[in-house]
Amino acid sequence: MSTPTRIRSGAMAFSEVPVIPCNDECLLRAGNTNCGGCGMSIGLTMLGRALAEAEDTCTLAIPACCGAVTAGAFPTTSYGVPTVCTTFAASPAVASGLAAIRDINGESGQVICWAGDGGTYDIGLATLSAAAERNENLIYICYDNEIYGNTGGQRSSATPHGARTTTTPGGKEERKKDILAIMAAHGIPYAATLSIAHPEDFRRKLLTAFGMSGMRFLLIHSPCPTGWKSEPADSVALVRMAVASGLFPLVEIFDGERYRVNVEPDFTDPAEYFARQRRFHDDEVDLEATRRTCRARHERLRFLAESFPA
Amino acid sequence: MPVEVVTGNHAAGYALSVAGEANRTARGAACGIYPITPQTEIVERIAAFPFTKGRVVAVESEHSAMGVSMGASLAGARAFTASSSNGLAYMVENIMTAGFYRLPIVMVAVNRTLGPPWNIWADQSDTLMLRDFPWIQLYCSDNQEVTDTTLLAFRLAEDHRVLLPVLVCMDAFIVSHTQGETDLPEQADVDRYLPDLDLPHRLTHDDPRTLGGLIWPDVTTSLRLETHEAMGRVPAVFEECRSAFQDVFGRDPGGMMDTLEVEDAEEILIASATVATTAAEVVKRARAEGRKVGLVKMRMFRPFPEEALRRACASARRVGVLDRDYAAGLGGVWWQDVRAAFQGHRDDVVIQDYLVGIGGGDVTPGLIEDVLEDLRGRERAGPPVWTGIATEKEVMV
Ligand SMILES: Cc1ncc(C[n+]2csc(CCOP(=O)(O)OP(=O)(O)O)c2C)c(N)n1
Ligand code: SF4
Ligand SMILES: [Mg+2]
């Protein structure tokens, strides 16, 4: 189905805008400006497919991040759903307002925040925490590329230890913040990690989230060839290695208290993961410590999943 | 209509709530709320209001309060909030965004000194710092004005010729915490006055658009120009809203500015909010003594009603601007705009700035008499005149 649709920004009075044919079912339209190999593009495409499968739709609230740039320049937009680009820290608040009015009008459709790690782990954390504490009826998706991509690659609190960014030229000394634990600690109905290298798991988690109400938090490990200094073609392979090695565990946490581990890591040596990204330098990464951390983290998650099963 | 003895905050909380309730026949109402002295009673009243179709979200910051209100407005609901001083400063990014999105949000602001050091008393520097954003700004001097101006603000903001957010301001404590007889309109009359909100650019699935994405310089310029033109339409639409208000509620909510004895006045004071109330008493007394003085009480600051101001001051040889605010390195903010309004039109007027009541200092009739006395003796304007400064001993260094 490809009915011609008027693609335009929300600004008023710009009635004379080009009519560009598009496929109405697309969440992310062709012609967007994302870099090749961008995990966000794959994530948005999978989100669109899952919505179509669930015969659902969504309104997007996107803070300042690469995802806002994805929309492209007025009067065109790459998003096939109603979208508001918010200020950097505000997307969970704006989404709370959107969701409240949807609900009091008895309307359907998800309200989804699509935000980067900077908007999630850093500047928007208070806003996000408050929305979670209020158990707002929305889905918050963080595509975590572990860097401020939009501003040219600075550190965030999601940047892993050792990674070079423009503001950590000698490799980051601090470790990555555990945002999943923070969000789960709010006792929200659903918190889960997703990997574009595990599309079936990815799809199932989206469908699970669509079927619930209240605050749902999804964290996508999102390769960023530009920031990771990796080959675009390697993107999916890299995040698959991250899951296999235990660097990025795939888990679900229900109500902050019941756990499920979705993919059992085989503890592939993370050495190759690091070697294939030029943001990491041998002398700035402690491989041995990383291996230990991966195993310890997995043991803890296993213990939680066995003791408090979902 | 019920006349009650209430505070300015009570009046504001009531007016915001009944305005929101009036949209129950459309997409409802919602707001984000966050407390700050001396505004807190407003949000407490909103939180306690039994909305038929509405949601009040008690958030974690002013930034989010405006965020929630923007989301609700984008979804087509009537949205509002209230804040003050540092709360407004913290909210700034989203205040300007609400204007850029052209959302008809109404915010009541209680004018309080910015800090630290902390001072909770009246000072307009907090809302005046928002002067360059796409917001209409209205200043009130008593509880009735707060009530009426707040209701009028929704009608003005939501008019399709305007579609701009509105700030309704009142002085800390002098109005916010002072009880007075106030006619609080019945819901049924508010329902008649405020039509269902129809936001033309609300987010819908029928016509999916992206609001707030990227734009090029020429389109940016066009959007700024559209805002400018909408601002230009405000005075006329304001007058329409004012007469509709009279039809429904049977009283005049006041104009963009009110004048007192200006017709043949040689010296005219320009003031706003409660300073203007005191100035009116002084002007009446001076008139009784036969002095040709007048007063322009400004209600609208943005858009700045230049033309009306020039007309009101047609006979003036000297104009004294009373600023309860201070723009660093400049002087009074109102003064700057008054000077700009005259510039190129009349160069024969002395326009002198008086900084009065900064940080909530008392602006007494005696002080304003001194101001008039000083003004009368001037053949040309000088730098801003500071009043109410502490003696050396009192100033901590
Ligand atoms: C208040 C504010 N501070 C800073 C910026 C500049 N800024 C825009 S996007 C961005 C980084 C975004 O990083 P992230 O959220 O990880 O998204 P990504 O760009 O990686 O997709 C920054 C710092 C801004 N837009 N607003
Ligand atoms: S910088 Fe990274 S996240 Fe941003 S579009 Fe490019 S690949 Fe994607
Ligand atoms: Mg990022």
XYZ file of C-alpha atoms and ligand atoms in Angstrom:
742
model
C 0.000 0.000 0.000
C 1.594 3.251 -0.997
C -0.875 6.084 -0.917
C 0.716 9.464 -1.435
C 0.975 11.209 1.878
C 1.684 14.768 2.656
C 4.891 14.762 4.639
C 5.337 17.827 6.680
C 6.411 19.209 9.957
C 4.009 20.297 12.606
C 4.609 23.986 12.135
C 1.462 25.755 11.120
C 0.699 27.624 7.967
C 3.209 25.714 5.902
C 0.444 24.235 3.827
C 2.358 24.291 0.572
C 4.746 21.428 1.060
C 5.805 18.768 -1.402
C 3.766 15.616 -1.594
C 6.101 12.670 -1.334
C 4.821 9.149 -1.789
C 5.532 6.943 1.159
C 4.525 3.689 2.669
C 2.217 4.563 5.508
C 3.122 1.433 7.436
C 6.732 2.478 7.859
C 7.843 3.820 11.169
C 11.243 4.694 9.724
C 11.022 5.754 6.144
C 13.615 5.275 3.467
C 15.875 8.231 2.772
C 16.780 9.001 6.357
C 20.263 10.280 7.035
C 21.464 7.777 9.622
C 25.019 6.534 9.152
C 25.500 3.170 7.516
C 25.508 0.358 10.063
C 23.645 2.435 12.646
C 21.978 0.246 15.250
C 19.269 2.828 15.700
C 18.065 2.307 12.125
C 17.717 -1.418 12.703
C 16.024 -0.851 16.050
C 13.484 1.556 14.588
C 12.752 -0.795 11.718
C 12.184 -3.664 14.142
C 9.997 -1.448 16.304
C 7.904 -0.573 13.252
C 7.504 -4.222 12.315
C 6.521 -5.240 15.832
C 3.917 -2.479 15.959
C 2.513 -3.610 12.612
C 2.429 -7.207 13.826
C 0.577 -6.153 16.982
C -1.723 -3.993 14.850
C -0.678 -1.180 17.093
C 0.725 2.253 16.424
C 2.647 4.845 18.365
C 3.418 8.462 18.972
C 7.123 9.183 19.389
C 8.732 11.633 21.808
C 12.382 12.020 20.879
C 14.823 14.159 22.854
C 17.866 15.788 21.310
C 19.942 12.872 19.955
C 20.719 11.217 16.630
C 17.106 10.020 16.569
C 15.921 13.614 16.243
C 18.285 14.177 13.342
C 16.895 11.016 11.758
C 13.659 12.933 11.114
C 15.502 15.056 8.580
C 14.829 18.653 7.691
C 11.433 20.285 7.446
C 9.171 19.901 5.543
C 10.046 16.236 5.176
C 10.278 13.679 7.938
C 11.576 10.145 8.106
C 9.044 9.188 10.734
C 5.737 7.745 9.598
C 4.080 8.290 12.974
C 3.249 11.475 14.886
C 6.497 12.614 16.435
C 7.621 15.385 18.706
C 11.269 16.261 19.116
C 11.596 17.467 22.688
C 14.319 19.209 24.632
C 17.182 16.970 25.739
C 15.994 16.145 29.251
C 12.254 16.335 28.714
C 11.053 13.360 26.683
C 9.609 11.299 29.591
C 7.759 14.382 30.865
C 6.351 15.276 27.451
C 5.415 11.626 26.908
C 3.668 11.625 30.304
C 1.454 14.460 29.095
C 0.767 12.745 25.776
C -0.057 9.451 27.487
C -2.298 11.127 30.073
C -4.444 12.754 27.402
C -4.536 9.576 25.307
C -5.762 7.686 28.370
C -8.398 10.157 29.530
C -9.766 10.143 25.991
C -9.824 6.343 25.884
C -7.594 6.216 22.820
C -5.240 3.451 21.747
C -1.665 3.501 20.454
C 1.579 3.438 22.369
C 3.380 6.540 23.516
C 7.074 5.796 23.077
C 10.158 7.747 24.061
C 13.010 6.992 21.698
C 16.117 8.340 23.379
C 19.878 8.048 23.340
C 22.040 7.118 26.297
C 22.904 10.757 26.943
C 19.218 11.604 27.308
C 18.688 8.521 29.450
C 21.706 7.921 31.673
C 22.747 11.555 31.995
C 20.710 14.695 31.463
C 17.262 13.087 31.464
C 17.789 10.684 34.352
C 15.800 12.708 36.890
C 12.928 13.128 34.449
C 12.998 9.444 33.592
C 13.219 8.367 37.208
C 10.235 10.546 38.088
C 8.162 9.134 35.229
C 9.092 5.621 36.364
C 8.212 6.401 39.969
C 4.815 7.636 38.774
C 4.512 4.478 36.686
C 3.485 6.504 33.655
C 1.730 4.523 30.971
C 4.457 4.728 28.355
C 7.312 2.796 26.794
C 10.768 4.268 27.150
C 13.328 2.904 24.704
C 16.960 3.848 25.049
C 19.162 3.013 22.083
C 22.472 2.889 23.844
C 25.369 3.651 21.545
C 27.513 4.390 24.596
C 28.419 7.862 23.392
C 27.034 11.290 22.562
C 26.769 10.566 18.862
C 24.947 13.678 17.795
C 27.563 16.076 19.142
C 30.431 14.170 17.622
C 31.316 11.487 20.134
C 31.775 12.573 23.726
C 31.608 10.344 26.778
C 28.362 9.577 28.548
C 27.877 7.592 31.717
C 27.001 4.713 29.387
C 30.463 4.779 27.805
C 32.310 1.640 28.894
C 35.586 1.675 30.764
C 38.523 2.142 28.442
C 36.650 3.614 25.498
C 38.168 6.651 23.867
C 35.818 9.502 23.150
C 36.611 13.117 22.342
C 36.296 13.939 26.037
C 38.136 10.831 27.236
C 41.094 10.968 24.869
C 43.095 8.552 27.025
C 40.253 6.079 27.402
C 37.422 6.405 29.937
C 38.514 5.682 33.475
C 35.084 5.140 34.981
C 32.844 2.194 34.333
C 29.482 2.086 32.606
C 26.442 2.913 34.718
C 24.004 0.029 35.270
C 20.879 1.772 34.030
C 18.816 -1.425 33.899
C 19.289 -1.982 37.626
C 18.464 1.651 38.312
C 15.240 1.439 36.326
C 14.268 -1.930 37.773
C 14.804 -0.509 41.259
C 11.785 1.721 40.613
C 9.677 -1.437 40.617
C 8.302 -0.661 37.142
C 6.277 -3.425 35.463
C 8.893 -4.228 32.833
C 12.566 -3.526 32.254
C 14.496 -5.437 29.616
C 17.625 -5.367 27.486
C 17.466 -5.965 23.746
C 20.040 -6.710 21.080
C 19.567 -6.222 17.356
C 21.659 -9.384 16.943
C 18.827 -11.350 18.555
C 15.829 -10.252 16.497
C 13.442 -12.918 17.751
C 14.126 -12.015 21.382
C 13.916 -8.348 20.408
C 10.522 -8.816 18.763
C 9.135 -10.840 21.651
C 10.150 -8.204 24.175
C 8.515 -5.457 22.182
C 5.303 -7.475 21.935
C 5.493 -8.152 25.676
C 5.866 -4.451 26.333
C 2.971 -3.544 24.020
C 0.754 -5.960 25.920
C 1.423 -4.344 29.299
C 0.575 -0.986 30.768
C 2.508 1.329 33.045
C 6.152 2.226 32.655
C 8.136 -0.105 30.437
C 11.864 0.436 29.975
C 13.770 -1.143 27.107
C 17.515 -0.818 26.597
C 18.921 -1.573 23.164
C 22.642 -2.075 22.654
C 23.013 0.065 19.572
C 26.177 -0.077 17.480
C 27.460 3.249 16.220
C 30.215 2.800 13.633
C 30.939 6.524 13.712
C 31.504 6.630 17.458
C 32.847 3.130 17.914
C 35.294 3.534 15.040
C 34.117 0.216 13.662
C 33.163 -1.074 10.236
C 29.458 -0.541 9.443
C 29.237 -4.129 8.232
C 30.450 -5.334 11.637
C 27.630 -3.745 13.620
C 25.451 -6.789 14.176
C 28.433 -9.088 14.711
C 29.788 -6.756 17.376
C 26.639 -6.606 19.469
C 26.263 -10.391 19.080
C 29.756 -10.753 20.563
C 28.719 -8.424 23.392
C 25.865 -10.758 24.307
C 27.917 -13.943 23.890
C 30.804 -12.668 26.003
C 28.508 -11.471 28.795
C 29.275 -7.780 28.202
C 25.636 -7.045 27.413
C 23.350 -9.586 29.123
C 19.884 -10.089 27.679
C 17.456 -10.094 30.595
C 13.948 -9.160 31.618
C 12.942 -7.821 35.018
C 9.285 -7.766 35.997
C 8.045 -5.377 38.708
C 11.661 -4.897 39.708
C 11.677 -8.272 41.420
C 11.295 -11.193 39.029
C 14.129 -11.983 36.652
C 14.621 -13.913 33.463
C 17.889 -14.408 31.617
C 17.062 -14.716 27.941
C 20.319 -15.686 26.328
C 22.975 -17.764 28.011
C 26.400 -16.263 27.238
C 29.115 -18.700 26.217
C 31.731 -16.271 27.509
C 33.355 -15.811 24.157
C 36.560 -13.924 24.764
C 35.687 -10.189 24.554
C 39.140 -9.553 23.095
C 37.810 -9.607 19.553
C 34.950 -7.283 20.470
C 37.500 -4.738 21.627
C 39.910 -5.386 18.782
C 37.330 -4.627 16.109
C 36.564 -1.151 17.464
C 39.185 1.529 17.265
C 37.678 3.343 20.268
C 39.469 0.729 22.383
C 43.235 0.591 22.700
C 45.048 -2.405 24.095
C 46.770 -0.578 26.919
C 43.555 1.160 27.970
C 41.375 -1.931 28.323
C 41.800 -4.369 31.176
C 40.780 -7.607 29.478
C 41.254 -9.787 32.509
C 39.090 -7.562 34.678
C 36.453 -7.428 31.939
C 36.299 -11.229 31.728
C 35.912 -11.432 35.496
C 33.198 -8.767 35.543
C 31.246 -10.503 32.779
C 31.228 -13.815 34.648
C 30.447 -12.271 38.002
C 27.599 -10.247 36.570
C 26.170 -13.287 34.873
C 26.396 -15.339 38.043
C 24.507 -12.686 39.903
C 21.798 -12.499 37.223
C 21.544 -16.307 37.135
C 21.148 -16.343 40.877
C 18.418 -13.707 40.706
C 16.622 -15.520 37.887
C 16.715 -18.796 39.796
C 15.782 -17.300 43.152
C 13.142 -14.911 41.825
C 11.933 -16.413 38.554
C 9.597 -14.513 36.256
C -21.516 35.151 41.100
C -19.865 34.106 44.359
C -17.670 36.736 45.953
C -15.159 35.214 48.320
C -12.291 36.497 50.401
C -9.278 34.719 48.943
C -5.572 35.170 48.247
C -4.153 35.907 44.815
C -2.806 32.382 44.719
C -6.224 30.963 45.518
C -7.713 33.054 42.727
C -5.090 31.854 40.253
C -5.442 28.199 41.234
C -9.189 28.476 40.916
C -9.097 30.220 37.544
C -6.598 27.733 36.065
C -8.656 24.803 37.327
C -12.054 25.960 36.089
C -10.500 26.855 32.743
C -9.133 23.314 32.497
C -12.451 21.860 33.606
C -14.223 23.847 30.888
C -12.431 21.707 28.287
C -14.019 18.487 29.614
C -16.339 18.514 26.578
C -13.268 18.316 24.344
C -9.913 16.618 25.009
C -9.728 17.499 28.684
C -6.974 19.146 30.650
C -3.637 18.291 32.203
C -0.672 19.946 33.749
C 2.620 19.290 35.433
C 3.017 20.989 38.784
C 5.948 21.780 41.052
C 6.012 23.934 44.204
C 8.037 27.051 44.926
C 7.389 29.841 47.393
C 5.318 31.992 46.920
C 3.459 30.102 44.183
C 2.870 26.828 46.043
C -0.748 27.407 46.998
C -1.632 27.635 43.304
C -0.444 24.129 42.497
C -1.956 22.778 45.709
C -5.330 24.135 44.630
C -4.936 22.591 41.177
C -3.994 19.243 42.748
C -7.144 19.322 44.879
C -9.517 20.233 42.049
C -11.969 17.455 41.090
C -11.426 17.466 37.327
C -14.060 15.571 35.332
C -11.577 14.926 32.535
C -8.139 15.893 33.564
C -4.888 14.803 35.113
C -2.574 16.703 37.396
C 0.952 15.317 37.368
C 3.115 16.206 40.353
C 6.557 16.044 38.771
C 10.132 16.284 40.026
C 11.097 19.691 38.610
C 9.830 22.789 36.847
C 11.515 21.627 33.651
C 9.277 18.571 33.729
C 6.222 20.548 34.837
C 6.357 22.424 31.563
C 7.313 19.168 29.812
C 4.120 17.446 30.954
C 2.039 20.499 30.104
C 3.580 20.583 26.629
C 2.820 16.896 26.084
C -0.787 17.391 27.160
C -1.127 20.425 24.935
C 0.415 18.576 21.974
C -2.240 15.921 22.513
C -4.885 18.628 22.200
C -5.735 19.191 25.858
C -5.922 22.475 27.738
C -2.667 22.782 29.623
C -1.315 25.158 32.209
C 1.071 25.420 35.111
C 2.452 27.941 37.572
C 5.885 28.876 38.863
C 8.091 31.634 40.164
C 11.644 32.952 40.294
C 14.285 30.196 40.260
C 11.552 27.783 39.205
C 11.111 29.796 36.032
C 14.868 29.956 35.579
C 15.067 26.171 35.866
C 12.168 25.808 33.432
C 13.557 28.214 30.853
C 14.452 25.691 28.164
C 10.939 24.291 28.094
C 9.315 27.703 28.452
C 10.878 28.801 25.192
C 10.065 25.447 23.598
C 6.355 25.796 24.419
C 6.498 29.091 22.557
C 8.381 27.630 19.611
C 5.802 24.810 19.423
C 3.090 27.513 19.434
C 1.204 25.828 22.272
C -1.564 27.833 23.981
C -0.385 27.044 27.503
C -1.213 29.480 30.303
C 1.292 29.853 33.127
C 0.716 31.925 36.216
C 3.952 33.361 37.540
C 4.355 34.883 40.961
C 7.078 37.500 40.622
C 9.813 36.801 43.139
C 13.445 37.877 43.441
C 15.957 35.622 41.705
C 18.669 34.096 43.869
C 20.897 33.086 45.551
C 21.229 34.871 47.867
C 17.681 33.849 48.636
C 14.938 36.407 48.829
C 11.325 35.437 48.368
C 9.890 38.960 48.006
C 8.412 40.637 44.952
C 10.630 41.483 41.971
C 9.770 41.173 38.296
C 13.236 40.241 37.053
C 12.184 36.592 36.880
C 9.470 36.892 34.243
C 11.079 39.829 32.465
C 14.108 37.668 31.687
C 11.713 35.634 29.502
C 10.954 38.659 27.389
C 12.496 37.454 24.145
C 10.565 34.171 23.969
C 7.299 33.703 22.073
C 5.111 34.283 25.140
C 2.499 36.920 25.782
C 3.104 38.541 29.180
C 0.352 40.123 31.296
C 0.828 41.728 34.716
C -1.887 41.925 37.385
C -2.202 44.149 40.420
C -4.908 42.468 42.516
C -6.783 39.237 43.050
C -9.653 40.111 40.754
C -7.265 40.967 37.954
C -5.473 37.673 38.494
C -8.749 35.778 38.181
C -9.998 37.641 35.150
C -6.696 37.886 33.326
C -6.060 34.151 33.761
C -9.407 33.274 32.188
C -8.898 35.797 29.417
C -5.418 34.386 28.806
C -6.806 31.018 27.707
C -9.181 32.571 25.214
C -6.397 34.759 23.869
C -3.830 31.952 23.686
C -6.181 29.513 21.971
C -7.431 31.921 19.334
C -6.219 30.572 15.995
C -4.946 33.997 15.037
C -2.660 33.917 18.068
C -1.705 30.398 19.257
C 0.890 31.605 21.718
C 1.394 30.740 25.384
C 0.563 33.381 27.986
C 2.252 34.330 31.246
C -0.020 35.869 33.864
C 2.065 37.587 36.525
C 1.405 38.880 40.034
C 3.608 40.248 42.810
C 4.871 37.874 45.474
C 2.998 38.155 48.778
C 1.531 41.592 48.076
C -0.942 39.781 45.834
C -0.134 36.072 46.092
C -0.654 35.900 49.869
C -3.000 38.790 50.470
C -6.667 38.078 50.882
C -9.220 40.262 49.250
C -12.799 40.124 48.047
C -12.710 38.332 44.744
C -15.498 37.408 42.407
C -14.723 33.822 41.446
C -16.787 32.998 38.354
C -19.098 29.996 38.241
C -18.078 27.043 36.103
C -21.093 27.516 33.836
C -19.978 31.030 32.913
C -16.400 29.899 32.360
C -17.774 27.161 30.100
C -19.544 29.837 28.078
C -16.461 32.032 27.905
C -13.950 29.373 26.908
C -14.848 27.366 23.816
C -13.516 23.813 23.396
C -9.829 23.932 22.576
C -9.065 23.030 18.982
C -5.322 22.910 18.442
C -4.748 22.821 14.682
C -1.314 21.220 14.900
C -1.973 18.644 17.593
C -0.271 15.285 17.103
C -2.633 12.813 15.455
C -2.355 9.485 13.732
C -4.565 10.700 10.880
C -1.938 13.139 9.728
C 1.383 12.095 11.214
C 3.838 14.947 11.391
C 7.126 15.603 13.068
C 7.115 18.649 15.286
C 10.398 20.197 16.322
C 12.775 18.402 13.931
C 15.474 20.116 11.914
C 14.983 23.275 9.907
C 17.047 25.447 7.599
C 17.737 29.142 8.140
C 15.078 30.380 5.715
C 12.368 28.288 7.338
C 13.589 29.351 10.772
C 13.220 32.918 9.619
C 9.721 32.220 8.335
C 8.704 30.685 11.644
C 10.064 33.675 13.539
C 8.176 35.937 11.190
C 4.959 33.969 11.751
C 5.453 34.417 15.478
C 6.039 38.094 14.962
C 2.854 38.413 12.943
C 0.878 36.453 15.542
C 2.251 38.791 18.211
C 1.131 41.688 16.031
C -2.429 40.367 16.064
C -2.500 40.102 19.858
C -3.725 43.649 20.681
C -6.804 43.320 18.467
C -7.620 39.797 19.651
C -7.052 40.901 23.241
C -9.723 43.572 22.823
C -12.133 40.978 21.421
C -11.450 38.661 24.364
C -11.953 41.593 26.690
C -15.363 42.518 25.328
C -16.457 38.871 25.235
C -15.426 38.733 28.890
C -17.671 41.700 29.635
C -20.565 39.991 27.839
C -20.238 36.808 29.876
C -19.109 38.045 33.271
C -20.475 41.565 33.267
C -17.267 43.354 34.189
C -14.232 44.768 32.453
C -11.124 42.627 32.928
C -8.971 45.645 32.042
C -7.101 46.647 28.925
C -3.574 46.150 27.678
C -2.914 49.269 29.710
C -5.118 51.431 31.863
C -4.600 55.162 32.009
C -5.264 57.669 34.760
C -5.396 61.417 34.157
C -3.102 61.283 31.146
C -5.070 63.569 28.819
C -3.253 66.809 29.645
C -0.513 65.397 31.871
C 2.954 66.897 31.595
C 4.547 64.222 33.757
C 3.447 60.644 33.344
C 4.470 57.647 35.417
C 4.625 54.233 33.802
C 4.245 51.311 36.185
C 2.826 47.825 36.452
C 1.421 45.408 39.031
C 1.047 46.650 42.627
C 3.501 49.515 42.155
C 0.955 50.931 39.716
C -1.792 50.696 42.351
C 0.236 52.796 44.775
C 1.238 55.175 41.988
C -2.440 55.707 41.165
C -3.084 56.987 44.677
C -0.145 59.363 44.455
C -1.272 60.651 41.065
C -4.815 61.241 42.331
C -3.462 63.253 45.269
C -1.148 65.265 43.036
C -4.035 66.026 40.709
C -6.072 67.224 43.668
C -3.246 69.659 44.309
C -3.537 70.815 40.716
C -0.399 69.182 39.359
C -0.617 67.910 35.784
C 0.482 64.344 36.325
C -0.854 61.064 35.004
C -0.267 57.317 35.127
C -0.087 54.534 32.593
C -0.632 51.213 34.274
C 0.838 48.559 32.001
C -0.835 45.165 31.930
C 0.692 43.854 28.711
C 4.467 43.618 28.435
C 4.673 41.242 25.456
C 3.867 42.143 22.825
C 4.915 45.585 23.975
C 1.987 47.897 23.151
C 4.155 50.688 21.768
C 1.569 52.537 19.787
C -1.005 52.656 22.553
C 1.678 53.816 24.950
C 2.716 56.682 22.683
C -0.901 57.700 22.319
C -1.425 57.600 26.074
C 1.631 59.786 26.602
C 0.849 62.243 23.817
C 0.825 65.274 26.138
C 3.773 64.247 28.294
C 7.000 66.226 28.487
C 8.502 63.841 31.024
C 7.957 60.163 31.584
C 9.104 58.330 34.699
C 9.365 54.549 34.445
C 9.054 52.601 37.701
C 10.998 49.359 37.412
C 10.778 46.683 40.083
C 13.417 44.737 38.193
C 16.987 45.136 37.127
C 18.783 44.088 33.957
C 22.504 43.968 34.747
C 24.525 46.614 32.986
C 21.431 48.345 31.703
C 18.871 49.335 34.317
C 15.127 48.747 34.220
C 13.673 46.415 31.643
C 10.415 48.347 31.259
C 12.469 51.515 30.801
C 14.391 50.003 27.931
C 11.196 49.163 26.077
C 9.562 52.497 26.845
C 12.584 54.281 25.411
C 12.448 52.071 22.337
C 8.750 52.856 21.888
C 9.420 56.587 21.732
C 12.634 56.446 19.755
C 12.203 57.900 16.281
C 8.668 59.048 17.074
C 9.201 61.660 19.729
C 12.597 62.847 20.772
C 11.323 65.675 22.952
C 10.318 63.514 25.907
C 12.478 62.998 28.982
C 12.301 59.267 29.785
C 13.786 58.626 33.205
C 14.200 55.269 34.919
C 13.549 54.708 38.633
C 14.498 51.387 40.182
C 12.013 50.931 43.005
C 11.176 48.049 45.288
C 13.998 45.837 43.988
C 14.091 42.593 45.955
C 10.662 43.336 47.377
C 11.433 46.628 49.079
C 8.405 48.714 50.022
C 7.252 51.120 47.355
C 5.452 53.681 49.464
C 3.411 56.683 48.335
C 6.212 58.820 49.778
C 8.781 57.164 47.531
C 6.647 57.707 44.449
C 6.125 61.356 45.464
C 9.907 61.702 45.599
C 10.088 60.157 42.151
C 7.560 62.659 40.805
C 9.475 65.497 42.429
C 12.728 64.345 40.847
C 11.062 63.866 37.466
C 9.582 67.363 37.467
C 13.009 68.911 37.942
C 14.586 67.140 34.947
C 15.374 68.765 31.640
C 17.051 65.631 30.336
C 17.131 61.985 31.379
C 20.033 60.599 33.350
C 21.144 57.122 34.294
C 18.663 54.967 36.252
C 17.943 56.304 39.718
C 18.411 53.693 42.422
C 16.135 53.787 45.424
C 15.919 51.657 48.555
C 19.630 50.795 48.823
C 21.036 49.565 52.122
C 23.320 51.816 54.094
C 27.005 50.863 54.123
C 26.709 49.235 57.497
C 23.941 46.944 56.350
C 25.687 45.667 53.261
C 27.663 42.492 53.786
C 30.813 42.407 51.748
C 20.219 21.039 27.126
C 21.079 20.570 26.032
N 22.401 20.363 26.248
C 23.160 19.913 25.238
C 22.635 19.647 24.008
C 23.532 19.171 22.919
N 23.300 17.772 22.584
C 22.438 17.397 21.629
S 22.346 15.754 21.395
C 23.571 15.507 22.570
C 24.094 14.159 22.867
C 23.101 13.113 22.664
O 23.644 11.910 23.058
P 22.732 10.632 23.189
O 21.564 10.941 24.038
O 23.576 9.508 23.618
O 22.174 10.401 21.718
P 23.035 10.101 20.398
O 23.428 11.424 19.858
O 24.186 9.281 20.787
O 22.105 9.429 19.490
C 23.972 16.703 23.137
C 25.003 16.831 24.179
C 21.246 19.889 23.828
N 20.613 19.669 22.668
N 20.498 20.325 24.855
S 26.473 8.763 14.891
Fe 26.106 6.653 15.509
S 24.031 6.639 16.399
Fe 24.262 8.535 15.247
S 23.394 8.056 13.232
Fe 25.614 7.689 13.112
S 25.865 5.532 13.613
Fe 23.806 6.118 14.255
Mg 24.303 7.996 22.478
